[in-house]
mmCIF file of C-alpha atoms in Angstrom:
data_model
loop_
_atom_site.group_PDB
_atom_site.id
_atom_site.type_symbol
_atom_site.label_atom_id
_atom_site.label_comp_id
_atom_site.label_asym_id
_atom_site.label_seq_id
_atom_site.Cartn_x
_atom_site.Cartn_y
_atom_site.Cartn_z
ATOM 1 C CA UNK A 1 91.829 99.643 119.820
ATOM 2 C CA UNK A 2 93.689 98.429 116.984
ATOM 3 C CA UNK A 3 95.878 100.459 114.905
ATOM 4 C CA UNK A 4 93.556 99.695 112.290
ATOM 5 C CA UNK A 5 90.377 100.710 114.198
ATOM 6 C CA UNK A 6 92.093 104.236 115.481
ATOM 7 C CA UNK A 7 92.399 105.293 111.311
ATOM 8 C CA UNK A 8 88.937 103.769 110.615
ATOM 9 C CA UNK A 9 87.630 106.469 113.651
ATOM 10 C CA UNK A 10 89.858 109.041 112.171
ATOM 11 C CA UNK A 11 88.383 109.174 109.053
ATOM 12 C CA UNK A 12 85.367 108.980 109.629
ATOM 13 C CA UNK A 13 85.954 112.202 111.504
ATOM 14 C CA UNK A 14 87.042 113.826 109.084
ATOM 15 C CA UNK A 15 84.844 111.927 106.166
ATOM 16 C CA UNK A 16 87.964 111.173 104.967
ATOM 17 C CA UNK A 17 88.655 108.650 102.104
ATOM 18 C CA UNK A 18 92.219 106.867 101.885
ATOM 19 C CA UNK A 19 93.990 105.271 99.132
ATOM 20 C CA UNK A 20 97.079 103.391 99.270
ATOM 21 C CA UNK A 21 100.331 102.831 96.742
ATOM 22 C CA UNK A 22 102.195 99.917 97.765
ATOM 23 C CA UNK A 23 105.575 98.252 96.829
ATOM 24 C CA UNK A 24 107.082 96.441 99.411
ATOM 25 C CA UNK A 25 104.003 95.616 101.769
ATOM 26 C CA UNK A 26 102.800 94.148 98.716
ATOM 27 C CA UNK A 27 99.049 94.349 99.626
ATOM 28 C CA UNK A 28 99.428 94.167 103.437
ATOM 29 C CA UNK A 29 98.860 98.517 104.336
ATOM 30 C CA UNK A 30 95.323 97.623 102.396
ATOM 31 C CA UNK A 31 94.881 94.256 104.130
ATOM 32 C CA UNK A 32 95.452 96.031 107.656
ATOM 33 C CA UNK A 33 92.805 99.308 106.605
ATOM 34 C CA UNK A 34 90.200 97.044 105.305
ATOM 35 C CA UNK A 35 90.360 94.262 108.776
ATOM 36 C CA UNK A 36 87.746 96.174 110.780
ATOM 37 C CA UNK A 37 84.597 96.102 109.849
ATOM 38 C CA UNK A 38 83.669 99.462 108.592
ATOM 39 C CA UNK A 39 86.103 100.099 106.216
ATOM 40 C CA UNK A 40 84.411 100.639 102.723
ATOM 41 C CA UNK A 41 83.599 103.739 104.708
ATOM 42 C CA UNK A 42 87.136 104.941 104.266
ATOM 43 C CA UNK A 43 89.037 103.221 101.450
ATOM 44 C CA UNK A 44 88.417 104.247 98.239
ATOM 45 C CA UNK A 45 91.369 101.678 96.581
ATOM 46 C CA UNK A 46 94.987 100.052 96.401
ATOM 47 C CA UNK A 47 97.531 100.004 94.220
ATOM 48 C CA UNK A 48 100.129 97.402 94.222
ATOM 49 C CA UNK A 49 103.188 98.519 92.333
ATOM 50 C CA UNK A 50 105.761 96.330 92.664
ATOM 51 C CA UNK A 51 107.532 96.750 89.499
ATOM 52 C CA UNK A 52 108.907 100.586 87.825
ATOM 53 C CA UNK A 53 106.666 99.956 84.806
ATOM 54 C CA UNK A 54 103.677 100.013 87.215
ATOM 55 C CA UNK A 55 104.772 103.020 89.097
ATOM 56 C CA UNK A 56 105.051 104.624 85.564
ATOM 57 C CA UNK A 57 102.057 103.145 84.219
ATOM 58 C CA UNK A 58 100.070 103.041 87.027
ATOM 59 C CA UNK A 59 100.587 106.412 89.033
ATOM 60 C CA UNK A 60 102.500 108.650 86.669
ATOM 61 C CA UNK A 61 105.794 108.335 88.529
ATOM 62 C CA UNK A 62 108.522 109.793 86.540
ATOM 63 C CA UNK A 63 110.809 107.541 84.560
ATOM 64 C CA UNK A 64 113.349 110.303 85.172
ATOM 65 C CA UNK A 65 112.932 110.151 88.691
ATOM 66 C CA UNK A 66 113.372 106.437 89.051
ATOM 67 C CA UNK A 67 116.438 106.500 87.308
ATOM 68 C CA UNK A 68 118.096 109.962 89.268
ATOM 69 C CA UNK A 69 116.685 108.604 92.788
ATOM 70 C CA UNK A 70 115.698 104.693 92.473
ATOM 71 C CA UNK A 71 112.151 103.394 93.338
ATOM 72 C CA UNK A 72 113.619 103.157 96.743
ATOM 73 C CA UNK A 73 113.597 106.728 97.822
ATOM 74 C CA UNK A 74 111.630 109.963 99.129
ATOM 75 C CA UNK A 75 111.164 111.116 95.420
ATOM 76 C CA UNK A 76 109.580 108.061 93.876
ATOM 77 C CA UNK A 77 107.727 107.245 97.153
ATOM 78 C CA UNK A 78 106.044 111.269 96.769
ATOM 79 C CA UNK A 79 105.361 111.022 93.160
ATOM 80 C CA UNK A 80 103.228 107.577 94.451
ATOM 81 C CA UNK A 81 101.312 109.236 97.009
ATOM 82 C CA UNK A 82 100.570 112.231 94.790
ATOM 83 C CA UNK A 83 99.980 110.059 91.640
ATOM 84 C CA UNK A 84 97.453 107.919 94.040
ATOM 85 C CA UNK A 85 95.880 110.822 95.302
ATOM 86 C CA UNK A 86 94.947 112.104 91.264
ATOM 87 C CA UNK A 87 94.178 108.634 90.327
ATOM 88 C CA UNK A 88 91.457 108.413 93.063
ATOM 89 C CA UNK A 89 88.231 109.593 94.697
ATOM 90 C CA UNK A 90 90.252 109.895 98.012
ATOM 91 C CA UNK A 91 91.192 112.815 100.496
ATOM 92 C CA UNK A 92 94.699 111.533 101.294
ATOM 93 C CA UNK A 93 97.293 109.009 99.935
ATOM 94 C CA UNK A 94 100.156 107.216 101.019
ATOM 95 C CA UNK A 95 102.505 105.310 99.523
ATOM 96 C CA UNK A 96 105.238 102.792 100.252
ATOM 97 C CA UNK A 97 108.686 101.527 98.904
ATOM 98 C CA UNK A 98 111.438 100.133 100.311
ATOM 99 C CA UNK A 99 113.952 97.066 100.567
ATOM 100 C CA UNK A 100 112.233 94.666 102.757
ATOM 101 C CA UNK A 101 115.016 92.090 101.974
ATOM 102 C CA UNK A 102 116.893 90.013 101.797
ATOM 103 C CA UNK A 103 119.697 92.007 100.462
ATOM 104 C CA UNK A 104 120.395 95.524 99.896
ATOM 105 C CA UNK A 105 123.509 97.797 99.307
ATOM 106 C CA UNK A 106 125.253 100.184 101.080
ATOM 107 C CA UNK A 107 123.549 103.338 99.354
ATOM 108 C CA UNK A 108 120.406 101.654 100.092
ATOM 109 C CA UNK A 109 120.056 98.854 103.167
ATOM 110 C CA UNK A 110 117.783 96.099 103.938
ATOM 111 C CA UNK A 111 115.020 97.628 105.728
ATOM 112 C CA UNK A 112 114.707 100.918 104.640
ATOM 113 C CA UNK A 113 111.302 101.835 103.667
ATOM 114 C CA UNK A 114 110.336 105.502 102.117
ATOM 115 C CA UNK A 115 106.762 106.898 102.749
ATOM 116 C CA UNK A 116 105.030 109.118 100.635
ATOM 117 C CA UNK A 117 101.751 111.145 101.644
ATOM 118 C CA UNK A 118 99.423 113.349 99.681
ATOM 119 C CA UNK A 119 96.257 115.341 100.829
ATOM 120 C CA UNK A 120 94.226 117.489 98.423
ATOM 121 C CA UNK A 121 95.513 121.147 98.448
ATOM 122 C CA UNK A 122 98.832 120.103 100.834
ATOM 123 C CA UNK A 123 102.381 119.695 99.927
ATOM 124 C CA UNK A 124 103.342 116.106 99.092
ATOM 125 C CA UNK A 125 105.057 115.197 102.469
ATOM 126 C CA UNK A 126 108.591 112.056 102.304
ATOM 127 C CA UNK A 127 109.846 110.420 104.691
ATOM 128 C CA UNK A 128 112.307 107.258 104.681
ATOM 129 C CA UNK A 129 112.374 105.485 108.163
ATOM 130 C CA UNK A 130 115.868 102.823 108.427
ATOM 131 C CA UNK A 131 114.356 99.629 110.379
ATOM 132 C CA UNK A 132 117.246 97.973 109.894
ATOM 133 C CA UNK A 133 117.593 94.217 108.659
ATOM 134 C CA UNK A 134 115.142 92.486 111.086
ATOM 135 C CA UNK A 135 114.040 90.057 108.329
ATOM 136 C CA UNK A 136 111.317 90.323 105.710
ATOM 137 C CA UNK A 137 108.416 89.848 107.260
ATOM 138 C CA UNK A 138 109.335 91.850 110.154
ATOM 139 C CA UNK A 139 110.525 94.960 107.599
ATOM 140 C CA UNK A 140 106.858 94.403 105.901
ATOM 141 C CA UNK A 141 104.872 94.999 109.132
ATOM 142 C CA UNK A 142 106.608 97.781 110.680
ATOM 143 C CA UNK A 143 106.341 99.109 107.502
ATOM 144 C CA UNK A 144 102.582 99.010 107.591
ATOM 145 C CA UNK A 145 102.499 100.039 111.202
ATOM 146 C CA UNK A 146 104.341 103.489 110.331
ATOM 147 C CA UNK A 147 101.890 103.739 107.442
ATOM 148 C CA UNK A 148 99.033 103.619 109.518
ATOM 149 C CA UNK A 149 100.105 105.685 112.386
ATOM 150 C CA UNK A 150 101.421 108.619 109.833
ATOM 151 C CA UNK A 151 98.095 108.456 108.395
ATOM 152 C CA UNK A 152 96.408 109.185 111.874
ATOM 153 C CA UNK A 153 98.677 111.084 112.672
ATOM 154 C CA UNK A 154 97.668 113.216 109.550
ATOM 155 C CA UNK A 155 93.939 112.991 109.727
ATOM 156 C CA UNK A 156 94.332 113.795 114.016
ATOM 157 C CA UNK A 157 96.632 116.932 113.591
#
């Protein structure tokens, strides 16, 4: 069973709905939840957030918190997931921004990728996971592979 297929069968579990925030996966996290059949079941939506002004604009993140923390951090990848979560008809959120590359500093590295996720009545949970500079396309997947497993993780716990 697919990643995929394991969330799809978590959710419906749980009659969960998911919604997604996504800056670096640009559009893959919802292209992987909505693959099995089944899915309208679970997803309520997706935003794709590449830009600040759409974090702003789109889920409420803080301007201030952009420019203390950059859109590449725990903060800004928290405000997503709890911006998502208010924005939509769903049980939990996550969110997703990182530095797929090519490129990076050295306060912030190619391949590191924050998480943000958000359940109704729950503390906003952040985590930032280093996969190091494998190459953009390989960043973007294992980026949507954590996403998916902490969000089974969450609805399985």
């Amino acid at each position: 069973m697919s990643p995929a297929e394991q969330l799809l069968e978590a959710a419906r579990a749980q009659s969960a709905r998911i919604a997604v925030a996504e800056s670096c996966t640009g559009g893959l996290l919802g292209g992987a939840i909505t693959a099995p059949a089944g899915a309208s079941n679970i997803l309520d939506r997706g935003y794709i957030t590449y830009s600040n002004v759409s974090k702003v604009t789109m889920l409420g993140v803080s301007e201030q918190t952009l420019l203390a923390h950059g859109a590449v951090s725990e903060e800004v990848a928290r405000e997503m997931a709890t911006g998502t979560l208010r924005r939509s008809e769903a049980d939990i959120a996550i969110s997703v921004t990182g530095i797929a590359g090519p490129g990076g500093s050295q306060h912030k590295p190619e391949g590191r990728v924050c998480f943000g996720l958000a359940r109704i009545g729950e503390t906003t949970l952040g985590e930032t996971v280093e996969f190091g500079a494998l190459g953009r396309e390989a960043v973007r997947l294992a980026a949507v592979d954590h996403a998916l497993s902490m969000l089974i993780r969450a609805l399985t716990d």
